[in-house]
Tab-separated table of C-alpha atoms and ligand atoms in Angstrom:
chain	number	residue	atom	x	y	z
A	1	MET	CA	-7.392	-19.131	-18.006
A	2	ALA	CA	-7.848	-16.293	-20.480
A	3	VAL	CA	-4.162	-15.521	-20.949
A	4	GLY	CA	-1.269	-16.917	-22.975
A	5	LYS	CA	0.765	-19.917	-21.899
A	6	VAL	CA	3.981	-19.649	-19.939
A	7	ILE	CA	6.606	-22.353	-19.567
A	8	GLN	CA	6.109	-24.125	-16.234
A	9	SER	CA	7.748	-27.249	-14.835
A	10	ASP	CA	5.387	-30.030	-13.685
A	11	GLU	CA	6.069	-29.008	-10.066
A	12	GLN	CA	5.267	-25.365	-10.757
A	13	ALA	CA	2.085	-26.267	-12.655
A	14	MET	CA	0.906	-28.486	-9.777
A	15	ALA	CA	1.704	-25.904	-7.124
A	16	VAL	CA	-0.069	-23.127	-9.042
A	17	ASP	CA	-3.082	-25.307	-9.778
A	18	GLY	CA	-3.485	-26.443	-6.144
A	19	LEU	CA	-3.259	-22.879	-4.892
A	20	ARG	CA	-5.701	-21.605	-7.519
A	21	ARG	CA	-8.313	-24.179	-6.480
A	22	PHE	CA	-7.947	-23.310	-2.809
A	23	LEU	CA	-8.221	-19.581	-3.496
A	24	ALA	CA	-11.286	-19.971	-5.725
A	25	ALA	CA	-13.116	-22.198	-3.253
A	26	GLU	CA	-12.236	-20.656	0.097
A	27	VAL	CA	-10.794	-17.183	-0.313
A	28	ASP	CA	-12.445	-15.489	-3.286
A	29	PRO	CA	-15.913	-15.382	-1.656
A	30	LEU	CA	-14.442	-13.685	1.414
A	31	PHE	CA	-12.949	-10.785	-0.540
A	32	SER	CA	-15.639	-10.417	-3.176
A	33	LYS	CA	-18.527	-10.564	-0.665
A	34	ASP	CA	-17.972	-10.611	3.120
A	35	TYR	CA	-14.943	-8.302	3.213
A	36	ARG	CA	-15.398	-6.405	-0.033
A	37	ASP	CA	-14.026	-2.931	0.874
A	38	ARG	CA	-14.418	-3.902	4.529
A	39	PHE	CA	-11.504	-4.282	6.926
A	40	MET	CA	-10.608	-7.907	7.603
A	41	PRO	CA	-9.866	-8.454	11.308
A	42	ARG	CA	-6.441	-9.748	12.243
A	43	ASP	CA	-7.586	-13.215	13.312
A	44	VAL	CA	-9.324	-13.848	9.975
A	45	MET	CA	-6.306	-12.569	8.022
A	46	ALA	CA	-3.962	-14.688	10.175
A	47	GLY	CA	-6.109	-17.753	9.456
A	48	LEU	CA	-5.587	-17.166	5.727
A	49	MET	CA	-1.866	-16.547	6.144
A	50	ARG	CA	-1.519	-19.884	7.942
A	51	ARG	CA	-3.252	-21.714	5.110
A	52	LEU	CA	-1.190	-19.894	2.471
A	53	SER	CA	2.048	-20.832	4.224
A	54	ASP	CA	1.349	-24.488	3.330
A	55	PHE	CA	1.259	-23.484	-0.337
A	56	GLY	CA	4.644	-21.742	-0.145
A	57	LEU	CA	3.555	-18.142	0.332
A	58	VAL	CA	5.907	-16.313	2.740
A	59	SER	CA	7.518	-19.677	3.651
A	60	GLY	CA	8.769	-19.992	0.058
A	61	VAL	CA	11.276	-17.133	0.181
A	62	VAL	CA	12.990	-18.548	3.296
A	63	SER	CA	15.528	-21.386	3.012
A	64	PRO	CA	14.811	-24.849	4.495
A	65	ALA	CA	17.755	-24.304	6.869
A	66	ALA	CA	15.816	-21.406	8.409
A	67	GLY	CA	12.490	-23.284	8.428
A	68	GLY	CA	11.074	-22.208	5.046
A	69	LEU	CA	10.394	-24.053	1.806
A	70	GLY	CA	13.227	-22.431	-0.156
A	71	LEU	CA	11.411	-21.963	-3.461
A	72	ASP	CA	13.103	-20.216	-6.359
A	73	TRP	CA	11.989	-16.641	-7.099
A	74	LEU	CA	10.171	-17.590	-10.294
A	75	THR	CA	7.994	-20.161	-8.516
A	76	SER	CA	7.339	-17.752	-5.641
A	77	LEU	CA	6.214	-15.123	-8.146
A	78	MET	CA	3.995	-17.583	-10.022
A	79	LEU	CA	2.260	-18.428	-6.743
A	80	PHE	CA	2.017	-14.759	-5.856
A	81	GLU	CA	0.246	-14.011	-9.156
A	82	GLU	CA	-2.527	-16.391	-8.092
A	83	VAL	CA	-2.976	-14.626	-4.762
A	84	ALA	CA	-3.156	-11.207	-6.455
A	85	ALA	CA	-5.595	-12.457	-9.102
A	86	CYS	CA	-7.833	-13.587	-6.233
A	87	SER	CA	-7.399	-10.469	-4.075
A	88	VAL	CA	-4.852	-7.659	-4.082
A	89	ASP	CA	-5.865	-6.976	-0.486
A	90	LEU	CA	-4.680	-10.438	0.496
A	91	SER	CA	-1.526	-10.090	-1.579
A	92	VAL	CA	-0.322	-7.143	0.554
A	93	PRO	CA	0.273	-8.972	3.866
A	94	VAL	CA	1.705	-11.906	1.890
A	95	LEU	CA	4.215	-9.578	0.231
A	96	ILE	CA	5.145	-7.634	3.357
A	97	ASN	CA	5.531	-10.730	5.555
A	98	ALA	CA	7.577	-12.444	2.829
A	99	PHE	CA	10.010	-9.541	2.577
A	100	GLY	CA	10.195	-9.150	6.344
A	101	ALA	CA	11.026	-12.860	6.581
A	102	TYR	CA	13.576	-12.613	3.775
A	103	LEU	CA	15.291	-9.658	5.474
A	104	LEU	CA	15.362	-11.414	8.842
A	105	GLU	CA	16.937	-14.513	7.328
A	106	GLN	CA	19.499	-12.564	5.314
A	107	VAL	CA	20.579	-9.923	7.812
A	108	ALA	CA	19.205	-10.250	11.369
A	109	SER	CA	21.183	-11.630	14.300
A	110	PRO	CA	20.605	-15.310	15.168
A	111	GLU	CA	18.687	-14.190	18.292
A	112	LEU	CA	16.275	-11.925	16.378
A	113	ARG	CA	15.870	-14.560	13.685
A	114	ALA	CA	15.064	-17.278	16.222
A	115	ARG	CA	12.527	-15.059	17.921
A	116	TYR	CA	10.667	-13.497	14.979
A	117	LEU	CA	11.129	-15.623	11.863
A	118	PRO	CA	9.180	-18.810	12.780
A	119	GLY	CA	5.960	-16.861	13.466
A	120	LEU	CA	6.135	-15.105	10.104
A	121	ILE	CA	6.792	-18.323	8.205
A	122	ALA	CA	3.903	-20.078	9.947
A	123	GLY	CA	1.500	-17.198	9.268
A	124	ASP	CA	0.998	-16.512	12.975
A	125	SER	CA	2.616	-13.084	13.107
A	126	PHE	CA	2.770	-9.943	10.973
A	127	VAL	CA	5.583	-7.512	10.288
A	128	SER	CA	5.499	-3.954	8.955
A	129	MET	CA	8.272	-2.305	6.981
A	130	GLY	CA	8.517	1.366	7.971
A	131	ILE	CA	10.278	3.507	5.402
A	132	SER	CA	7.891	6.284	4.270
A	133	GLU	CA	7.153	9.345	6.385
A	134	PRO	CA	4.841	12.328	5.894
A	135	GLY	CA	7.723	14.281	4.298
A	136	VAL	CA	9.624	11.314	2.868
A	137	GLY	CA	8.339	9.296	-0.076
A	138	SER	CA	10.299	8.840	-3.270
A	139	ASN	CA	13.599	9.871	-1.700
A	140	VAL	CA	14.435	7.311	0.973
A	141	MET	CA	17.676	9.149	1.852
A	142	GLU	CA	15.645	11.897	3.514
A	143	VAL	CA	14.281	9.690	6.349
A	144	ARG	CA	13.946	11.761	9.527
A	145	THR	CA	12.759	9.295	12.191
A	146	ARG	CA	15.567	9.565	14.719
A	147	ALA	CA	17.192	6.834	16.780
A	148	ARG	CA	19.688	8.118	19.314
A	149	ARG	CA	21.836	5.992	21.595
A	150	ASP	CA	21.244	5.848	25.338
A	151	GLY	CA	23.642	3.190	26.677
A	152	ASP	CA	22.566	-0.155	25.278
A	153	HIS	CA	19.242	1.226	24.002
A	154	TRP	CA	17.974	3.266	21.078
A	155	ILE	CA	15.458	6.026	21.782
A	156	ILE	CA	13.324	6.374	18.658
A	157	SER	CA	11.024	9.261	17.718
A	158	GLY	CA	9.229	10.002	14.474
A	159	GLU	CA	6.271	9.204	12.293
A	160	LYS	CA	5.918	6.591	9.563
A	161	THR	CA	3.075	6.633	7.086
A	162	TRP	CA	1.485	4.365	4.458
A	163	ILE	CA	2.650	1.385	6.462
A	164	SER	CA	1.159	-1.848	5.159
A	165	ASN	CA	0.160	-4.382	7.838
A	166	GLY	CA	0.353	-1.534	10.402
A	167	ALA	CA	-2.769	-2.529	12.359
A	168	TYR	CA	-1.894	-6.232	12.170
A	169	SER	CA	1.788	-5.833	12.968
A	170	ASP	CA	3.496	-7.600	15.860
A	171	PHE	CA	6.703	-5.793	15.049
A	172	LEU	CA	7.984	-2.997	12.860
A	173	ILE	CA	11.257	-2.997	10.975
A	174	CYS	CA	11.822	0.730	11.129
A	175	LEU	CA	14.224	2.690	8.947
A	176	CYS	CA	15.777	5.244	11.314
A	177	ARG	CA	18.306	8.022	11.028
A	178	THR	CA	21.215	7.226	13.336
A	179	SER	CA	23.589	9.888	11.960
A	180	ASP	CA	23.387	12.931	9.678
A	181	ASP	CA	25.315	11.261	6.861
A	182	PRO	CA	22.695	11.047	4.069
A	183	ARG	CA	23.974	7.718	2.671
A	184	ASP	CA	25.543	6.006	5.689
A	185	GLY	CA	23.292	7.383	8.404
A	186	LEU	CA	20.317	5.028	8.125
A	187	THR	CA	19.795	1.940	10.276
A	188	GLN	CA	16.997	-0.655	10.480
A	189	ILE	CA	15.739	-1.366	13.986
A	190	LEU	CA	13.172	-3.975	15.001
A	191	ILE	CA	10.517	-2.508	17.293
A	192	ASP	CA	8.313	-5.033	19.076
A	193	ARG	CA	4.792	-3.675	19.397
A	194	ARG	CA	3.994	-5.353	22.687
A	195	GLU	CA	7.354	-4.753	24.395
A	196	HIS	CA	8.272	-1.315	23.108
A	197	GLY	CA	4.932	0.054	21.957
A	198	TYR	CA	3.902	2.238	19.052
A	199	GLU	CA	0.667	3.931	18.125
A	200	VAL	CA	-1.135	2.874	14.932
A	201	ARG	CA	-3.848	4.805	13.053
A	202	GLY	CA	-5.541	3.375	9.957
A	203	ILE	CA	-5.639	5.251	6.622
A	204	ASP	CA	-8.846	5.171	4.577
A	205	LYS	CA	-8.103	4.900	0.846
A	206	ILE	CA	-9.740	4.625	-2.583
A	207	ALA	CA	-9.094	0.835	-2.424
A	208	PHE	CA	-6.988	-1.753	-0.563
A	209	ASN	CA	-9.222	-1.251	2.474
A	210	SER	CA	-9.756	-4.916	3.393
A	211	GLN	CA	-6.201	-4.952	4.733
A	212	SER	CA	-4.284	-2.461	6.836
A	213	THR	CA	-2.400	0.643	5.698
A	214	ALA	CA	-1.520	2.852	8.643
A	215	GLN	CA	0.337	5.729	10.183
A	216	ILE	CA	2.723	4.720	12.970
A	217	PHE	CA	3.758	7.146	15.686
A	218	LEU	CA	6.957	6.635	17.667
A	219	ASP	CA	7.363	8.787	20.740
A	220	ASP	CA	10.691	8.221	22.516
A	221	VAL	CA	10.319	4.459	22.089
A	222	ARG	CA	13.095	2.621	23.980
A	223	VAL	CA	14.489	-0.371	22.077
A	224	PRO	CA	17.573	-2.505	22.876
A	225	VAL	CA	20.537	-1.931	20.563
A	226	ALA	CA	20.479	-5.722	20.085
A	227	ASN	CA	17.363	-5.135	17.939
A	228	THR	CA	19.459	-3.461	15.241
A	229	ILE	CA	19.152	-5.335	11.944
A	230	GLY	CA	22.465	-5.491	10.116
A	231	GLU	CA	25.266	-3.028	10.755
A	232	GLU	CA	24.596	0.508	11.969
A	233	GLY	CA	24.427	2.924	9.037
A	234	GLY	CA	24.147	0.171	6.409
A	235	ALA	CA	20.412	0.216	5.756
A	236	LEU	CA	20.171	2.495	2.710
A	237	LYS	CA	22.170	0.237	0.404
A	238	ARG	CA	20.281	-2.799	1.679
A	239	THR	CA	16.886	-1.124	1.285
A	240	LEU	CA	17.643	-0.185	-2.321
A	241	ALA	CA	18.867	-3.730	-3.102
A	242	HIS	CA	15.762	-5.156	-1.403
A	243	PHE	CA	13.544	-2.964	-3.665
A	244	GLU	CA	14.875	-4.837	-6.681
A	245	LYS	CA	13.071	-8.004	-5.583
A	246	SER	CA	10.072	-6.450	-3.873
A	247	ARG	CA	9.324	-4.417	-7.023
A	248	ALA	CA	9.001	-7.624	-9.002
A	249	PHE	CA	6.330	-8.708	-6.502
A	250	VAL	CA	4.463	-5.396	-6.771
A	251	ALA	CA	4.651	-5.820	-10.555
A	252	MET	CA	3.172	-9.308	-10.208
A	253	GLN	CA	0.439	-7.907	-7.974
A	254	ALA	CA	-0.521	-5.679	-10.920
A	255	VAL	CA	-0.329	-8.629	-13.331
A	256	GLY	CA	-2.704	-10.643	-11.138
A	257	LEU	CA	-5.120	-7.730	-10.910
A	258	ALA	CA	-5.016	-7.081	-14.678
A	259	ARG	CA	-5.467	-10.767	-15.442
A	260	ARG	CA	-8.556	-10.845	-13.249
A	261	ALA	CA	-9.948	-7.762	-15.027
A	262	LEU	CA	-9.340	-9.469	-18.361
A	263	GLU	CA	-11.045	-12.679	-17.202
A	264	GLU	CA	-14.067	-10.710	-16.001
A	265	ALA	CA	-14.202	-8.771	-19.299
A	266	VAL	CA	-13.968	-11.932	-21.425
A	267	ALA	CA	-16.788	-13.601	-19.484
A	268	TYR	CA	-18.970	-10.503	-19.733
A	269	ALA	CA	-18.283	-9.980	-23.455
A	270	LYS	CA	-19.350	-13.567	-24.160
A	271	GLY	CA	-22.641	-13.144	-22.294
A	272	ARG	CA	-23.835	-9.596	-22.996
A	273	ARG	CA	-25.826	-9.144	-26.222
A	274	GLN	CA	-26.223	-5.872	-28.143
A	275	HIS	CA	-27.151	-5.205	-31.773
A	276	GLY	CA	-28.271	-8.799	-32.198
A	277	LYS	CA	-25.118	-10.605	-31.022
A	278	VAL	CA	-22.786	-11.025	-28.058
A	279	ILE	CA	-20.564	-7.980	-27.686
A	280	ALA	CA	-17.452	-10.220	-28.066
A	281	GLY	CA	-18.538	-10.414	-31.709
A	282	HIS	CA	-18.133	-6.651	-32.198
A	283	GLN	CA	-14.723	-5.853	-33.620
A	284	LEU	CA	-13.968	-2.902	-31.334
A	285	ILE	CA	-14.629	-5.061	-28.257
A	286	ALA	CA	-12.480	-7.846	-29.740
A	287	ALA	CA	-9.669	-5.339	-30.312
A	288	MET	CA	-9.885	-4.169	-26.704
A	289	LEU	CA	-9.736	-7.744	-25.404
A	290	ALA	CA	-6.758	-8.527	-27.632
A	291	GLU	CA	-4.917	-5.452	-26.386
A	292	MET	CA	-5.701	-6.277	-22.754
A	293	ALA	CA	-4.470	-9.882	-23.098
A	294	THR	CA	-1.262	-8.736	-24.777
A	295	GLN	CA	-0.607	-6.182	-22.023
A	296	VAL	CA	-1.143	-8.793	-19.295
A	297	ASP	CA	1.174	-11.278	-20.957
A	298	ALA	CA	3.885	-8.723	-21.736
A	299	ALA	CA	3.802	-7.563	-18.112
A	300	ARG	CA	4.032	-11.122	-16.810
A	301	LEU	CA	6.965	-11.925	-19.080
A	302	LEU	CA	8.859	-8.883	-17.783
A	303	VAL	CA	8.327	-10.138	-14.226
A	304	HIS	CA	9.425	-13.648	-15.165
A	305	ARG	CA	12.603	-12.277	-16.744
A	306	ALA	CA	13.454	-10.365	-13.570
A	307	ALA	CA	12.783	-13.539	-11.528
A	308	GLN	CA	15.061	-15.593	-13.760
A	309	LEU	CA	17.845	-13.050	-13.223
A	310	PHE	CA	17.308	-13.227	-9.435
A	311	ASP	CA	17.474	-17.022	-9.627
A	312	ALA	CA	20.694	-16.800	-11.628
A	313	GLY	CA	22.146	-14.619	-8.852
A	314	GLU	CA	22.395	-11.574	-11.109
A	315	ARG	CA	21.493	-7.969	-10.408
A	316	ALA	CA	18.266	-6.885	-12.106
A	317	GLU	CA	17.676	-3.316	-11.046
A	318	MET	CA	16.650	-2.085	-14.497
A	319	GLU	CA	14.682	-5.214	-15.345
A	320	ALA	CA	12.728	-5.070	-12.059
A	321	ALA	CA	12.047	-1.359	-12.665
A	322	MET	CA	10.780	-2.125	-16.191
A	323	ALA	CA	8.499	-4.848	-14.824
A	324	LYS	CA	7.115	-2.593	-12.092
A	325	TYR	CA	6.631	0.368	-14.424
A	326	PHE	CA	5.022	-1.572	-17.257
A	327	ALA	CA	2.849	-3.926	-15.194
A	328	CYS	CA	1.398	-1.205	-12.964
A	329	GLU	CA	0.555	1.102	-15.854
A	330	ALA	CA	-0.856	-1.881	-17.786
A	331	ALA	CA	-3.105	-2.711	-14.817
A	332	VAL	CA	-4.574	0.811	-14.928
A	333	THR	CA	-5.257	0.547	-18.691
A	334	VAL	CA	-6.593	-3.017	-18.578
A	335	ALA	CA	-8.878	-2.406	-15.595
A	336	ARG	CA	-10.294	0.691	-17.261
A	337	GLN	CA	-10.955	-1.253	-20.457
A	338	ALA	CA	-12.657	-3.986	-18.422
A	339	VAL	CA	-15.005	-1.348	-16.978
A	340	GLN	CA	-15.661	-0.017	-20.496
A	341	ILE	CA	-16.571	-3.491	-21.748
A	342	HIS	CA	-19.065	-3.812	-18.884
A	343	GLY	CA	-20.779	-0.545	-19.915
A	344	GLY	CA	-22.952	0.937	-17.139
A	345	ASN	CA	-22.730	-2.272	-15.154
A	346	GLY	CA	-18.974	-1.697	-14.896
A	347	VAL	CA	-19.367	1.254	-12.566
A	348	THR	CA	-21.716	-0.507	-10.149
A	349	ARG	CA	-20.679	-2.403	-7.075
A	350	ASP	CA	-22.455	-5.481	-8.465
A	351	PHE	CA	-19.489	-6.194	-10.726
A	352	LEU	CA	-15.909	-6.817	-9.667
A	353	VAL	CA	-14.332	-4.577	-12.345
A	354	GLU	CA	-15.405	-1.440	-10.474
A	355	LYS	CA	-13.243	-2.531	-7.531
A	356	LEU	CA	-10.383	-3.668	-9.769
A	357	ALA	CA	-10.282	-0.247	-11.445
A	358	ARG	CA	-9.990	1.499	-8.063
A	359	GLU	CA	-7.275	-0.934	-7.006
A	360	ALA	CA	-5.353	-0.493	-10.253
A	361	ILE	CA	-4.997	3.240	-9.659
A	362	VAL	CA	-3.043	2.484	-6.482
A	363	CYS	CA	-0.515	0.119	-8.139
A	364	PRO	CA	1.824	2.705	-9.745
A	365	ILE	CA	2.481	4.382	-6.368
A	366	PRO	CA	4.037	2.025	-3.756
A	367	GLU	CA	7.563	0.606	-3.891
A	368	GLY	CA	8.732	3.475	-6.112
A	369	THR	CA	6.285	5.353	-8.321
A	370	THR	CA	6.124	4.988	-12.100
A	371	GLN	CA	8.250	8.129	-12.432
A	372	ILE	CA	10.926	6.721	-10.129
A	373	GLN	CA	11.038	3.483	-12.186
A	374	GLN	CA	11.434	5.560	-15.361
A	375	LEU	CA	14.340	7.419	-13.780
A	376	ILE	CA	16.012	4.133	-12.787
A	377	ILE	CA	15.610	2.706	-16.302
A	378	ALA	CA	16.956	5.864	-17.937
A	379	ARG	CA	19.904	5.982	-15.522
A	380	ALA	CA	20.782	2.399	-16.491
A	381	LEU	CA	20.635	3.374	-20.179
A	382	THR	CA	22.669	6.575	-20.023
A	383	GLY	CA	24.694	6.328	-16.855
A	384	VAL	CA	23.331	9.768	-15.996
A	385	ALA	CA	21.032	10.112	-12.966
A	386	ALA	CA	18.122	12.462	-13.649
A	387	PHE	CA	17.152	12.514	-9.983
B	1	FAD	C1	-1.167	1.242	-0.626
B	1	FAD	C2	0.196	1.705	-0.237
B	1	FAD	C3	0.987	0.895	0.560
B	1	FAD	C4	2.251	1.327	0.972
B	1	FAD	N1	2.997	0.541	1.829
B	1	FAD	C5	4.148	1.039	2.344
B	1	FAD	C6	4.859	0.314	3.366
B	1	FAD	O1	4.469	-0.795	3.767
B	1	FAD	N2	5.983	0.878	3.888
B	1	FAD	C7	6.455	2.092	3.478
B	1	FAD	O2	7.456	2.533	4.001
B	1	FAD	N3	5.794	2.798	2.515
B	1	FAD	C8	4.658	2.303	1.943
B	1	FAD	N4	3.976	3.024	0.993
B	1	FAD	C9	4.481	4.347	0.586
B	1	FAD	C10	5.011	4.376	-0.828
B	1	FAD	O3	6.228	3.708	-0.918
B	1	FAD	C11	5.096	5.868	-1.226
B	1	FAD	O4	3.755	6.335	-1.327
B	1	FAD	C12	5.834	6.056	-2.530
B	1	FAD	O5	7.211	5.790	-2.370
B	1	FAD	C13	5.679	7.483	-3.062
B	1	FAD	O6	5.960	8.428	-2.079
B	1	FAD	P1	4.932	9.631	-1.805
B	1	FAD	O7	3.575	9.053	-1.690
B	1	FAD	O8	5.458	10.413	-0.678
B	1	FAD	O9	4.974	10.489	-3.138
B	1	FAD	P2	6.056	11.618	-3.497
B	1	FAD	O10	7.432	11.065	-3.371
B	1	FAD	O11	5.712	12.861	-2.782
B	1	FAD	O12	5.745	11.809	-5.056
B	1	FAD	C14	4.666	12.608	-5.524
B	1	FAD	C15	4.736	12.635	-7.052
B	1	FAD	O13	5.992	13.212	-7.466
B	1	FAD	C16	6.685	12.306	-8.306
B	1	FAD	N5	8.122	12.454	-8.068
B	1	FAD	C17	8.784	12.380	-6.881
B	1	FAD	N6	10.100	12.560	-7.080
B	1	FAD	C18	10.281	12.759	-8.423
B	1	FAD	C19	11.400	12.988	-9.272
B	1	FAD	N7	12.639	13.054	-8.772
B	1	FAD	N8	11.184	13.123	-10.593
B	1	FAD	C20	9.948	13.035	-11.110
B	1	FAD	N9	8.839	12.802	-10.379
B	1	FAD	C21	9.014	12.679	-9.048
B	1	FAD	C22	6.166	10.931	-7.932
B	1	FAD	O14	6.337	10.008	-9.009
B	1	FAD	C23	4.691	11.226	-7.665
B	1	FAD	O15	4.016	11.280	-8.895
B	1	FAD	C24	2.733	2.588	0.533
B	1	FAD	C25	1.942	3.394	-0.292
B	1	FAD	C26	0.688	2.965	-0.672
B	1	FAD	C27	-0.151	3.867	-1.550
């Protein structure tokens, strides 16, 4: 592997190695050839999710008492890096299902947990997390999708957008406004696609098109109050706390992508000859490779630090924000440099770096943009919120 060493226990090294072999042999060809920029149907994606569950993806973040493998956060993130280095498209449903499963275990009623958690852990079902709306992005407090009470049901109307897993989803954990209080008026409600129904429309993007990102339309959808996740009005605080961990995963997604770009660039620089020698022997190419490798490793170490804080049971809001900010911006820089090292070949579809560069551009947007991470870091430094 063309990156610096990290400390791993024997168990972590074995788990990472086994997963890497599986991904290289069985998954990489799917995303680099058959489904390159082409939507992967649900049954094929579900087949992969089932296989990945055996390696501790999704199942890892759930405790053994609830049917999962109960891995620590650092190990889960090490495994997740491998998935992202193979395919960021594949890493999206892994991430979303993992955080849906984590939320269900932590907060949902025993009935909801019994009904929806086993399918997610096994890789049989898909969840979507519906926060963003056409008019609501960086400021979660402004959510407008309304849930109003009608006896023992919620009636939900609104529109969610940018929803990962949307087309695959069996259920949506929807952030709804249940009162006008900006902080204490948001509630998460589980909407079952088959029982309650919602309309899904795919979104075509610059990249990440092998998996689903969708708009979801809710038109007076009738859902039992028993499908409320956690206490009514308590979802904002929980969503913000949840971001702390999910941002570390989005950061690791960027690390995996950047590492792959570096690996591709190293291989190319060792093979391509110009001016009588391989381009790796030209000092300006060597400098670029050295900078790329240092960026990848620095980003990974920031993610590992956040994971170690999670595992120690400590808050890590600033550290997760630093990891997300740095890793996603590093991915953009590293992927661009990988294209540069490939010369003209780098902008053709014959080489993977073209796709990696398009994917990298997306990374600084979801789960809080780069600017939002900067604001969080600065607020932690000064105690003054600049947003
Ligand atoms: C591939 C992908 C997958 C996604 N998956 C999901 C999902 O599963 N579920 C979900 O709910 N959402 C999802 N999202 C949505 C994502 O979380 C939002 O796109 C993100 O929060 C930014 O919101 P926005 O796009 O509305 O941008 P806006 O909030 O409109 O921001 C536009 C620009 O203004 C900047 N900006 C905003 N506020 C400030 C400020 N106070 N100070 C300085 N700059 C500011 C932003 O940094 C950005 O540059 C996904 C998005 C993408 C691209």
